[in-house]
XYZ file of C-alpha atoms in Angstrom:
699
model
C -17.095 -36.408 -33.140
C -15.938 -33.225 -34.847
C -12.392 -31.859 -34.885
C -11.916 -28.131 -35.395
C -8.544 -27.487 -37.036
C -6.433 -24.390 -37.552
C -2.715 -24.173 -37.974
C 0.609 -22.435 -38.558
C 3.727 -23.544 -40.366
C 6.037 -25.986 -38.607
C 9.556 -25.035 -39.691
C 11.393 -27.978 -38.177
C 9.897 -31.351 -39.036
C 9.878 -33.771 -36.083
C 12.219 -36.717 -36.090
C 10.017 -39.063 -34.106
C 7.108 -38.180 -31.881
C 5.644 -38.478 -28.449
C 2.152 -38.161 -27.063
C 1.939 -36.153 -23.867
C -1.439 -36.219 -22.137
C -2.630 -34.280 -19.131
C -5.814 -35.799 -17.731
C -7.301 -34.968 -14.381
C -8.527 -38.357 -13.209
C -6.473 -38.243 -10.000
C -7.849 -34.833 -8.991
C -4.712 -32.898 -9.974
C -4.416 -30.285 -12.735
C -0.685 -31.148 -13.128
C 0.351 -27.525 -12.863
C -2.151 -26.161 -15.394
C -3.866 -23.037 -14.104
C -6.823 -20.996 -15.341
C -6.870 -17.197 -15.412
C -9.050 -14.494 -16.827
C -7.526 -13.745 -20.229
C -5.750 -10.403 -20.572
C -5.751 -10.844 -24.377
C -9.473 -10.069 -24.595
C -9.764 -7.577 -21.718
C -8.193 -4.280 -20.780
C -6.976 -5.493 -17.403
C -4.468 -7.864 -15.901
C -5.910 -11.332 -15.640
C -7.035 -12.726 -12.285
C -6.991 -16.422 -11.308
C -10.336 -18.105 -11.876
C -12.241 -20.385 -9.533
C -11.688 -24.005 -10.596
C -12.291 -27.493 -9.279
C -11.728 -31.069 -10.419
C -14.997 -33.020 -10.361
C -14.976 -36.741 -11.269
C -11.782 -36.308 -13.260
C -13.071 -33.239 -15.148
C -11.413 -29.839 -14.734
C -14.247 -27.318 -14.268
C -13.485 -23.616 -14.729
C -15.833 -20.758 -13.815
C -15.476 -17.517 -15.836
C -16.035 -14.332 -13.838
C -19.795 -13.600 -13.719
C -20.940 -10.210 -14.911
C -18.122 -9.547 -17.350
C -16.593 -10.830 -20.570
C -16.333 -14.659 -20.281
C -12.655 -15.224 -21.015
C -10.325 -18.050 -19.968
C -6.562 -18.319 -20.292
C -5.084 -21.779 -19.724
C -1.469 -21.686 -18.581
C 0.588 -24.813 -19.027
C 3.252 -25.926 -16.570
C 6.853 -25.791 -17.715
C 7.242 -28.391 -20.487
C 11.004 -28.310 -21.053
C 11.041 -30.750 -23.992
C 12.254 -30.342 -27.598
C 9.592 -28.611 -29.709
C 10.299 -31.046 -32.568
C 8.676 -33.862 -30.574
C 5.259 -32.242 -30.946
C 3.328 -30.582 -33.738
C -0.257 -30.343 -32.569
C -2.191 -29.570 -29.400
C -5.658 -30.972 -28.685
C -8.197 -30.122 -25.979
C -11.305 -32.172 -25.225
C -13.819 -29.721 -23.781
C -17.413 -28.606 -23.473
C -19.472 -25.779 -21.997
C -22.040 -26.095 -19.252
C -24.590 -23.914 -21.011
C -27.984 -24.108 -22.692
C -26.556 -23.845 -26.232
C -23.228 -23.773 -28.118
C -21.414 -20.463 -28.456
C -18.593 -19.063 -30.537
C -15.780 -16.612 -29.942
C -12.057 -15.963 -30.423
C -9.467 -18.643 -29.684
C -5.692 -18.160 -29.736
C -2.538 -19.975 -28.722
C 0.921 -18.670 -27.918
C 4.087 -20.297 -26.753
C 7.576 -19.531 -25.517
C 10.719 -21.414 -26.496
C 14.470 -21.101 -26.166
C 14.744 -19.155 -29.437
C 13.208 -16.226 -27.578
C 16.556 -15.751 -25.848
C 18.411 -15.316 -29.147
C 15.754 -13.669 -31.308
C 13.566 -11.261 -29.327
C 10.681 -11.514 -31.821
C 10.841 -15.264 -32.147
C 9.486 -18.010 -29.978
C 6.517 -15.997 -28.723
C 3.909 -16.673 -31.366
C 0.186 -16.079 -31.478
C -2.135 -17.976 -33.784
C -5.876 -18.160 -33.696
C -9.277 -17.594 -35.222
C -12.000 -15.085 -34.491
C -14.951 -17.504 -34.487
C -14.140 -20.725 -32.704
C -17.238 -22.830 -31.931
C -17.515 -23.911 -28.302
C -19.730 -27.016 -27.911
C -22.007 -28.170 -25.116
C -21.219 -31.837 -25.893
C -17.695 -33.238 -25.632
C -15.615 -32.321 -28.681
C -11.948 -31.912 -29.528
C -10.299 -28.667 -30.635
C -6.933 -29.177 -32.307
C -4.207 -26.669 -33.079
C -2.204 -28.104 -36.004
C 1.195 -26.438 -36.243
C 2.028 -27.775 -39.734
C -0.997 -27.167 -41.890
C -0.598 -23.605 -43.106
C 1.766 -22.417 -45.777
C 4.789 -20.327 -44.896
C 4.222 -16.686 -44.158
C 7.445 -14.684 -44.684
C 6.011 -11.767 -42.720
C 5.934 -13.783 -39.500
C 8.994 -14.881 -37.588
C 7.708 -18.276 -36.602
C 10.183 -20.585 -34.913
C 9.093 -23.967 -33.622
C 12.346 -25.496 -32.475
C 14.602 -25.904 -29.465
C 13.227 -26.239 -25.929
C 9.496 -25.605 -25.594
C 8.976 -23.754 -22.327
C 5.286 -23.129 -21.933
C 1.962 -22.593 -23.709
C -0.895 -20.141 -23.218
C -4.374 -20.790 -24.640
C -6.821 -17.854 -24.680
C -10.557 -18.285 -25.217
C -13.498 -15.884 -25.286
C -16.454 -18.160 -24.718
C -19.163 -15.730 -25.937
C -18.771 -12.783 -28.289
C -21.597 -10.556 -27.041
C -19.961 -8.875 -24.068
C -23.141 -6.957 -23.157
C -25.404 -10.001 -22.909
C -23.972 -11.056 -19.560
C -27.030 -13.093 -18.595
C -26.305 -15.433 -21.503
C -22.674 -16.100 -20.666
C -21.606 -19.729 -20.105
C -21.435 -20.784 -16.461
C -18.572 -23.311 -16.747
C -15.919 -24.504 -19.149
C -15.077 -28.182 -18.603
C -11.897 -29.881 -19.860
C -11.520 -33.653 -20.001
C -7.886 -33.734 -21.123
C -5.166 -31.756 -22.922
C -2.699 -33.479 -25.242
C 0.459 -32.621 -27.166
C 1.187 -35.083 -29.978
C 3.613 -35.514 -32.847
C 3.162 -36.321 -36.535
C 3.797 -39.992 -35.900
C 1.314 -40.561 -33.118
C 2.851 -42.531 -30.248
C 5.812 -43.667 -32.349
C 8.142 -43.131 -29.412
C 5.669 -43.932 -26.684
C 3.521 -42.143 -24.178
C 4.895 -39.380 -21.964
C 3.457 -38.750 -18.535
C 3.406 -35.249 -17.010
C 5.743 -36.735 -14.421
C 8.319 -37.290 -17.177
C 8.679 -33.578 -17.873
C 10.157 -32.169 -14.733
C 13.025 -32.883 -12.408
C 12.817 -34.196 -8.892
C 12.680 -31.659 -6.115
C 14.913 -33.864 -4.009
C 14.038 -36.202 -1.142
C 10.718 -36.213 0.640
C 10.993 -34.099 3.785
C 11.010 -35.593 7.275
C 11.024 -32.552 9.564
C 7.273 -32.026 9.140
C 4.404 -34.496 9.273
C 2.032 -35.008 6.351
C -0.323 -32.053 6.006
C -3.959 -31.733 7.032
C -6.249 -29.450 5.024
C -8.774 -27.190 6.781
C -11.337 -25.482 4.500
C -12.013 -21.816 5.285
C -14.229 -20.601 2.454
C -14.440 -19.363 -1.101
C -11.950 -16.792 -2.380
C -9.156 -17.695 0.087
C -5.703 -18.867 -0.980
C -5.733 -17.336 -4.470
C -2.184 -16.909 -5.817
C -0.415 -13.563 -5.632
C -1.211 -11.293 -8.567
C 1.938 -9.166 -8.410
C 5.536 -10.251 -8.331
C 8.639 -8.139 -8.135
C 9.496 -5.064 -6.078
C 6.523 -5.699 -3.851
C 4.633 -8.894 -3.099
C 1.289 -9.075 -1.409
C 0.705 -10.949 1.807
C -2.659 -12.674 2.010
C -2.761 -13.322 5.727
C -1.190 -13.213 9.168
C -0.760 -15.645 12.056
C -1.041 -14.717 15.745
C -3.269 -14.905 18.812
C -6.581 -13.284 17.871
C -8.838 -14.411 20.735
C -6.414 -14.315 23.695
C -6.271 -18.062 24.376
C -2.543 -18.284 23.639
C -2.953 -20.241 20.398
C -1.752 -19.019 17.010
C -4.854 -18.149 14.971
C -5.008 -17.127 11.318
C -6.443 -14.114 9.507
C -6.781 -14.796 5.750
C -7.725 -12.457 2.907
C -10.552 -13.319 0.525
C -12.023 -11.729 -2.559
C -15.226 -12.929 -4.174
C -17.350 -11.949 -7.141
C -20.981 -11.564 -6.089
C -23.186 -10.629 -9.032
C -21.739 -7.437 -10.501
C -19.583 -6.709 -7.438
C -16.182 -7.884 -6.261
C -15.959 -8.030 -2.473
C -12.763 -7.858 -0.423
C -12.444 -8.895 3.186
C -10.829 -11.251 5.636
C -11.730 -14.350 7.632
C -10.529 -15.154 11.144
C -9.785 -18.854 11.563
C -9.474 -19.906 15.195
C -6.938 -22.509 16.278
C -8.239 -25.456 18.286
C -4.919 -25.678 20.163
C -3.758 -28.718 18.215
C -3.094 -27.000 14.895
C -6.597 -27.266 13.441
C -8.359 -24.170 12.069
C -12.029 -23.269 11.792
C -13.514 -19.992 10.433
C -15.150 -18.024 13.243
C -15.352 -14.392 12.055
C -15.661 -12.653 8.706
C -15.299 -8.986 7.791
C -16.307 -7.321 4.524
C -13.795 -4.533 3.967
C -14.510 -3.136 0.514
C -16.815 -3.570 -2.472
C -15.533 -2.872 -5.982
C -17.022 -3.254 -9.483
C -16.839 -6.841 -10.723
C -14.707 -5.809 -13.691
C -11.973 -4.420 -11.414
C -8.875 -6.333 -10.338
C -8.200 -5.002 -6.829
C -5.145 -5.985 -4.840
C -5.141 -6.561 -1.102
C -2.106 -6.789 1.153
C -2.629 -7.857 4.791
C 0.062 -8.261 7.444
C 0.011 -8.591 11.193
C 1.941 -8.191 14.431
C 1.360 -7.267 18.080
C 1.671 -3.482 17.885
C 0.520 -2.530 21.391
C 2.144 -5.290 23.467
C -1.044 -6.933 24.720
C -0.204 -10.327 23.205
C -2.948 -10.111 20.558
C -2.547 -9.992 16.791
C -3.130 -6.574 15.226
C -3.402 -5.954 11.488
C -2.367 -3.541 8.759
C -4.083 -3.725 5.388
C -3.509 -2.062 2.013
C -6.478 -2.836 -0.215
C -6.113 -0.272 -2.978
C -2.329 -0.489 -3.542
C -1.142 3.053 -3.176
C -4.502 4.419 -2.112
C -5.451 3.395 1.391
C -3.454 1.791 4.238
C -5.225 1.082 7.523
C -4.044 -0.170 10.931
C -6.576 -2.275 12.861
C -6.109 -2.968 16.572
C -7.413 -6.089 18.235
C -9.099 -5.208 21.512
C -10.015 -8.799 22.390
C -13.509 -8.739 20.948
C -12.696 -7.820 17.375
C -10.671 -5.463 15.189
C -11.143 -1.692 14.955
C -9.319 0.758 12.636
C -7.175 3.235 14.571
C -5.016 4.752 11.806
C -5.820 5.473 8.172
C -3.242 6.686 5.644
C -4.188 7.915 2.173
C -2.194 7.959 -1.079
C 0.485 5.590 0.227
C 1.506 1.998 -0.462
C 2.480 -0.514 2.210
C 6.179 -1.422 2.238
C 6.005 -3.720 5.249
C 6.391 -4.168 8.998
C 9.750 -4.117 10.759
C 11.589 -2.669 13.729
C 12.616 0.377 11.740
C 14.494 2.190 14.502
C 15.749 -0.808 16.504
C 13.835 -0.102 19.740
C 12.141 -3.514 19.935
C 8.724 -2.388 18.648
C 7.234 -3.190 15.233
C 6.957 -0.044 13.112
C 4.931 0.606 9.952
C 6.729 1.452 6.704
C 4.846 2.983 3.770
C 5.794 4.839 0.606
C 4.143 7.801 -1.073
C 6.670 8.384 -3.865
C 9.607 6.655 -5.587
C 12.862 6.655 -3.582
C 10.996 7.574 -0.407
C 9.805 5.641 2.655
C 7.831 6.918 5.628
C 8.201 5.150 8.982
C 5.285 5.462 11.368
C 6.962 5.026 14.740
C 5.472 2.633 17.288
C 6.075 3.733 20.902
C 5.041 0.336 22.264
C 1.349 1.129 22.253
C 0.461 3.457 19.388
C 1.823 4.960 16.168
C 2.544 8.439 17.463
C 4.495 10.166 14.699
C 6.317 9.555 11.448
C 9.707 10.127 9.895
C 10.506 10.258 6.175
C 13.636 8.939 4.496
C 14.468 10.034 0.946
C 17.101 8.120 -0.985
C 19.657 10.419 -2.618
C 19.359 9.160 -6.177
C 18.642 10.677 -9.565
C 16.797 7.518 -10.627
C 13.589 6.115 -9.223
C 14.092 3.307 -6.737
C 11.633 1.196 -4.754
C 12.234 -0.156 -1.266
C 12.301 -3.899 -0.597
C 12.124 -4.892 3.067
C 14.312 -7.677 4.386
C 12.546 -10.629 6.014
C 13.369 -12.129 9.384
C 15.147 -9.104 10.842
C 15.190 -9.421 14.652
C 13.572 -6.890 16.943
C 16.130 -4.578 18.466
C 18.010 -4.174 15.190
C 17.253 -1.280 12.800
C 15.650 -2.516 9.595
C 17.539 -2.773 6.300
C 15.970 -1.612 3.035
C 17.088 -2.722 -0.409
C 16.405 -0.099 -3.089
C 16.032 -1.366 -6.637
C 14.731 -0.062 -9.924
C 11.461 -0.668 -11.695
C 10.880 -4.358 -12.208
C 10.853 -4.460 -16.007
C 13.777 -2.144 -16.662
C 17.506 -3.033 -16.905
C 19.195 -3.088 -13.504
C 22.620 -1.572 -12.818
C 23.104 -0.884 -9.115
C 20.973 -1.308 -6.039
C 21.441 0.438 -2.709
C 21.210 -1.015 0.790
C 20.368 1.352 3.652
C 19.534 1.327 7.366
C 17.834 4.739 7.459
C 16.942 4.819 11.159
C 19.961 3.056 12.674
C 21.462 4.668 15.784
C 24.705 5.244 13.899
C 24.237 6.916 10.550
C 25.594 4.836 7.703
C 25.968 5.883 4.052
C 24.002 3.811 1.505
C 25.887 0.749 0.323
C 25.916 0.500 -3.471
C 25.566 -3.051 -4.818
C 25.810 -4.369 -8.340
C 22.374 -5.750 -9.214
C 22.667 -9.536 -9.672
C 19.073 -10.235 -10.824
C 15.888 -8.496 -11.850
C 13.717 -7.446 -8.887
C 10.822 -9.441 -10.392
C 12.846 -12.583 -9.696
C 13.619 -11.751 -6.052
C 11.774 -13.951 -3.543
C 13.428 -13.116 -0.251
C 15.926 -10.733 1.294
C 17.333 -12.140 4.548
C 20.476 -13.291 6.346
C 20.381 -16.998 5.532
C 23.907 -17.928 6.641
C 24.113 -16.104 9.985
C 27.007 -13.833 8.987
C 25.148 -10.576 9.669
C 24.796 -9.507 6.017
C 21.714 -9.819 3.833
C 21.521 -12.512 1.172
C 19.286 -12.589 -1.904
C 17.073 -15.564 -2.695
C 15.725 -15.474 -6.221
C 15.233 -17.121 -9.602
C 17.752 -16.812 -12.396
C 15.943 -18.315 -15.401
C 13.601 -15.854 -17.150
C 10.890 -17.219 -19.448
C 8.676 -14.821 -21.413
C 5.438 -16.759 -21.323
C 3.560 -13.980 -23.165
C 4.004 -10.255 -23.842
C 2.581 -9.443 -20.417
C 3.543 -12.548 -18.434
C 7.168 -13.109 -17.445
C 7.947 -16.053 -15.204
C 11.149 -16.840 -13.340
C 12.232 -20.417 -12.742
C 14.840 -22.131 -10.610
C 16.152 -20.969 -7.242
C 19.550 -19.488 -6.401
C 21.190 -17.724 -3.484
C 23.395 -14.658 -3.926
C 25.792 -13.951 -1.029
C 28.260 -11.096 -0.643
C 31.892 -12.097 -0.992
C 35.013 -10.496 0.480
C 35.418 -8.174 -2.526
C 31.899 -6.811 -2.190
C 30.590 -8.750 -5.190
C 28.096 -11.581 -5.326
C 28.637 -15.330 -5.178
C 25.773 -17.328 -6.680
C 24.812 -20.860 -5.610
C 22.067 -22.851 -7.318
C 19.541 -24.391 -4.902
C 16.769 -25.764 -7.146
C 16.790 -26.824 -10.811
C 15.655 -24.374 -13.524
C 12.557 -26.488 -14.225
C 11.161 -25.671 -10.789
C 8.761 -22.725 -10.496
C 9.000 -21.174 -6.998
C 6.526 -18.819 -5.361
C 6.598 -16.614 -2.268
C 9.054 -17.604 0.462
C 9.146 -17.099 4.212
C 12.161 -17.146 6.538
C 12.064 -18.577 10.053
C 14.244 -20.729 12.301
C 12.553 -24.091 11.775
C 15.074 -26.405 13.456
C 16.196 -24.228 16.397
C 19.825 -23.720 15.370
C 19.655 -19.912 15.382
C 19.906 -19.554 11.574
C 16.997 -18.578 9.354
C 15.559 -21.361 7.221
C 13.368 -21.042 4.108
C 9.943 -22.472 3.338
C 8.211 -21.830 0.048
C 5.703 -23.257 -2.398
C 7.272 -24.556 -5.609
C 5.998 -26.649 -8.477
C 7.165 -28.649 -11.447
C 5.686 -31.277 -13.702
C 7.139 -34.163 -11.728
C 5.531 -33.659 -8.337
C 3.102 -30.782 -8.926
C 2.720 -28.154 -6.174
C 4.816 -28.824 -3.084
C 6.078 -27.192 0.073
C 9.880 -26.980 -0.139
C 12.030 -26.556 2.993
C 15.667 -25.426 2.931
C 17.696 -25.257 6.136
C 20.055 -22.322 6.625
C 23.666 -23.081 7.507
C 26.203 -21.046 9.491
C 28.420 -19.320 6.903
C 27.299 -21.641 4.143
C 24.527 -22.219 1.623
C 21.080 -23.511 2.694
C 20.599 -27.227 2.137
C 17.451 -28.893 0.886
C 15.687 -30.645 3.764
C 13.037 -32.012 1.422
C 9.736 -31.419 -0.275
C 6.171 -32.100 0.885
C 3.538 -32.680 -1.840
C 0.450 -30.467 -1.676
C -2.834 -32.158 -2.589
C -4.014 -28.783 -3.956
C -2.632 -25.417 -5.006
C -0.530 -23.405 -2.527
C 0.090 -19.662 -2.489
C 1.747 -18.430 0.728
C 3.562 -19.957 3.713
C 3.402 -18.805 7.347
C 5.637 -20.027 10.155
C 4.337 -20.319 13.724
C 3.959 -22.795 16.585
C 0.329 -23.770 15.978
C 0.078 -26.748 18.348
C 1.948 -25.296 21.352
C 4.783 -27.829 21.516
C 7.563 -25.257 21.103
C 8.492 -26.184 17.516
C 7.802 -23.901 14.553
C 5.118 -25.336 12.266
C 4.148 -24.262 8.747
C 0.752 -23.102 7.508
C 0.204 -22.901 3.729
C -2.667 -20.903 2.253
C -4.122 -22.674 -0.753
C -7.089 -24.247 -2.454
C -8.489 -27.763 -2.525
C -8.793 -29.399 -5.964
C -11.927 -31.179 -4.788
C -14.140 -28.077 -4.696
C -11.864 -25.104 -5.439
C -12.536 -23.576 -2.025
C -9.720 -22.025 -0.064
C -8.186 -23.065 3.204
C -4.901 -23.994 4.827
C -2.564 -26.977 4.694
C -0.991 -27.400 8.146
C 2.411 -29.067 8.484
C 3.309 -29.961 12.076
C 7.006 -29.847 12.997
C 7.975 -33.251 14.357
C 10.990 -31.838 16.170
C 13.393 -34.442 14.794
C 16.779 -33.537 13.352
C 16.642 -33.245 9.566
C 19.119 -35.362 7.660
C 19.907 -32.487 5.290
C 21.625 -30.401 7.954
C 25.250 -29.981 6.908
C 28.109 -31.046 9.148
C 29.288 -27.505 9.667
C 26.238 -26.701 11.817
C 27.942 -28.558 14.633
C 31.105 -26.525 14.233
C 31.960 -23.588 16.439
C 29.772 -20.608 15.419
C 31.572 -17.644 13.882
C 28.831 -15.173 14.831
C 26.393 -14.940 17.690
C 22.684 -15.745 17.267
C 19.540 -15.505 19.353
C 16.833 -18.022 18.503
C 13.097 -18.030 19.164
C 12.173 -19.182 22.644
C 10.046 -22.276 23.045
C 7.385 -22.845 23.948
C 5.935 -19.441 23.089
C 3.482 -18.533 24.520
C 4.681 -20.261 27.705
C 3.788 -21.044 31.315
C 5.624 -21.319 33.618
C 9.064 -21.644 31.959
C 10.590 -21.270 28.503
C 13.866 -22.182 26.796
C 15.964 -19.618 24.920
C 18.448 -20.924 22.304
C 21.566 -18.899 21.514
C 24.941 -19.313 19.842
C 28.223 -17.847 21.100
C 31.158 -17.379 18.690
C 34.752 -18.169 19.492
C 36.537 -15.291 21.175
C 33.474 -13.798 22.865
C 34.459 -12.242 26.202
C 31.110 -11.527 27.830
C 27.575 -12.838 27.315
C 24.511 -11.232 28.897
C 20.926 -12.517 28.558
C 18.372 -10.317 30.338
C 14.565 -10.359 30.510
C 12.686 -7.009 30.247
C 9.053 -6.015 30.614
C 7.251 -4.135 27.840
C 8.329 -0.803 29.377
C 11.987 -1.774 28.941
C 12.614 -2.335 32.661
C 14.991 -5.235 33.445
C 13.394 -8.084 35.404
C 15.924 -10.902 35.489
C 19.447 -11.664 34.333
C 19.366 -15.230 33.052
C 23.068 -15.291 32.272
C 26.014 -12.895 32.634
C 29.696 -13.561 32.094
C 31.690 -15.784 29.727
C 30.160 -18.809 27.984
C 32.020 -21.435 25.959
C 31.821 -21.009 22.196
C 28.974 -23.035 20.718
C 25.213 -23.423 20.913
C 23.406 -23.171 24.272
C 19.862 -23.659 25.564
C 19.106 -21.396 28.562
C 15.927 -21.665 30.599
C 13.990 -18.813 32.193
C 11.657 -20.006 34.922
C 9.220 -17.108 34.496
C 10.307 -15.366 37.716
C 11.815 -11.949 38.390
C 15.049 -11.207 40.273
C 13.246 -11.626 43.613
C 11.953 -15.079 42.670
C 8.350 -13.949 42.169
C 6.365 -15.312 39.184
C 5.834 -12.558 36.616
C 2.343 -11.650 35.420
C 0.901 -12.785 32.101
C 1.834 -10.524 29.215
C 4.533 -9.657 26.697
C 8.234 -9.682 27.647
C 11.485 -8.994 25.807
C 14.663 -11.019 26.066
C 17.900 -9.341 25.038
C 21.190 -11.019 24.251
C 24.393 -8.979 24.327
C 27.660 -10.562 23.216
C 30.442 -8.038 23.755
C 29.251 -4.990 21.754
C 26.520 -6.691 19.720
C 22.879 -7.149 20.749
C 19.754 -9.017 19.635
C 16.241 -8.695 21.082
C 13.101 -10.854 20.739
C 9.596 -10.943 22.196
C 7.780 -13.691 24.098
C 4.393 -14.053 25.767
C 3.505 -15.585 29.121
C -0.027 -16.951 29.426
C -2.153 -18.149 32.312
């Protein structure tokens, strides 16, 4: 067996050594991911299709273009001095060996003190790639010192990137290798195994207790190209799907984005996965939306809501990022485009003007947002808001804002520039308010969620505080913290997850029915691999960790909805199966049992009012509406309205004791007659404050 060696100087000799081996025998990649390499292309890398077959990690380069692979290690978090070489056991699935460039780079703690240090590239232009199993070793000690290079191999080793071009002739695409297979990856020290064997589980920190609020997940395959991780992080994150009733049966269905490389084309579209009523999903429809050249890296952002009040899920899609935004209405037999906007980027969906309807927010220039106003049936006209600022700012839309309350926008600077002040606005509120200037606590790239997570009526920031420069073009943010406004107008920061945890997109929803938004997100570390993490929001306090739920594959985005019709909010995670690399959903059913992580103060008297999601929803014949009344409230009014805004029934009017209440509407109007199937609004008014939500009655 041949070893191919190349090396750089190791400045700090190890005092003892470990062997750290990642093998894939159990079907997991242990947090390693494979991307198209940006080092050998002129584009941002895209995630590659991979699968684990019989303990072998199989990676498919993109057909029709330069066969490059970038391997991204999970966070290592150990002292660099423990290791001095990296070895891969690999082979190509190809008719003959090839050769091409190979390089390695890493990030360590010295990067924080010396900007040019700790991010080092070493490599060779002609690395042989075999078709039989062989080992390629990067020896970090073998070369003599080079005073021209600021090489530092010391302190905490964060992560590693390995870039490979598997075939040099970029024009001979028919002769490109089909697969790269990896048996194992190993970091070792000069004194092999002198201090024992490390497991990937030894690297990370625990995510906390296993969760109990949700049952163990079931995976439902939906097809190739679904569940690929988000390509853009920062001021604007893509959504890769939407949950709602597509076929009119009252169940929460799923629409999921896919993109696939077919020959020399890259195809974009979506798949409709129908719900069987018990929380199981099966693909039933597929739409091809756009075809792009295979060497492009298109982005696609898809979101959904019921725009016209018929109880069916409608869609908005941005598939050229700043080029083309389309609104598609669901007429019961399929989706049709009814509005097309050019040269704009999707900001998001929210009740912009506080009238109870979901409006469309787009942007056509920095510091500017256009709201297309929904009149309850159609987007009839638009209104533009321009932020009064000499600097360019981008709008970030808060999550979980209730209908009936004008949307808040957070304006921040470009993701990779220093941040001074952000501005918070409610452009279309009934009462004009001046922008609120806020000292920027974190970089926008590290912001995961903007929402009121403690029920005090002000927005909180959920983000990551630990920046790691994985490569010149890849910056990752680790850990999870919450920033809340304090009495002086500044920020109070609370740490929620350890810095060795790598979080992804988050969603906010009331998961335990206490009227406060909770958080669900995909996070990963070397200890447990990818997992669904649930944090429960607390009244006037910091969210507490309910627990984590291991994912048997990769996860990318979380949706919250009642998918089995029992009235509890379940979680649906887009992702991929390690068995075949195909995409699908992991479904976590809410068991409706109190979570042990809920803090004691949730039982205390609320200090602000809250209106929770009714359950079940959709319903027939009756539904329960949870609400919280603060101390000192003089009058409480809960009224049901039809979609035209006409009052149908007063469920409650007058004083209520301070605390949490569950009120039931029997589905009848003021005359005692059952109301027809359709969409209804329920509005809570406590003294001078109001909240409004939607619900659907079915046959």
